[in-house]
Amino acid sequence: MNLTEKHILSPRNQIFDEGSSEATLSLISMAIRSIEPNANIFLFGSRAEQTASPRSDYDVAIDCGERIPLEVMSRMRGALEDLPIIQKVDIVDVYRTSEEFRKIAFSNWKRIV
């Protein structure tokens, strides 16, 4: 069981945030999965909580079942920076976050499918 499976308890957390741009979330997912095809990708922060403004950034957590090498994270960041979107996309590897962060953030995460 990976880290995200331990924290996601509610079926409502299994779908992407309807309040965010579906096209943007699809682009984010494709960019990440072009580098890590089996990645589990989650939206958190203001976009997941539906409190974001149109220009708010996208906070995205990635779970690949183990720590993602820093070089791979760098490639993902590069792919996301190349997307044709105005908003910034911040990514974190769930295996490089604290247990405290995961407990707080997972309460509002949405899986990007």
XYZ file of C-alpha atoms in Angstrom, residues 8-48:
41
model
C -7.454 8.597 1.444
C -10.552 7.257 3.119
C -13.476 8.937 1.419
C -14.780 8.200 -2.101
C -15.040 11.965 -2.668
C -11.240 12.086 -2.660
C -11.027 9.695 -5.614
C -12.007 12.174 -8.324
C -10.402 15.357 -9.553
C -11.758 18.660 -8.347
C -14.740 19.609 -10.478
C -14.086 23.290 -9.679
C -10.738 23.301 -11.461
C -10.227 23.382 -15.168
C -10.606 19.836 -16.453
C -8.383 20.646 -19.427
C -5.625 22.038 -17.200
C -5.745 19.012 -14.901
C -5.546 16.756 -17.941
C -2.467 18.618 -19.200
C -0.834 18.355 -15.769
C -1.571 14.633 -15.611
C -0.223 14.000 -19.118
C 2.980 15.952 -18.414
C 3.698 14.001 -15.232
C 2.724 10.626 -16.672
C 4.907 11.219 -19.738
C 7.798 10.862 -17.286
C 6.291 8.520 -14.646
C 3.456 6.566 -16.344
C 2.274 4.825 -13.163
C 2.239 7.902 -10.946
C -0.704 8.521 -8.648
C -1.405 12.249 -8.910
C -3.334 14.323 -6.392
C -4.548 17.902 -6.266
C -4.422 19.666 -2.900
C -4.545 23.198 -1.535
C -6.956 25.898 -2.622
C -7.906 24.168 -5.893
C -8.882 20.968 -4.077
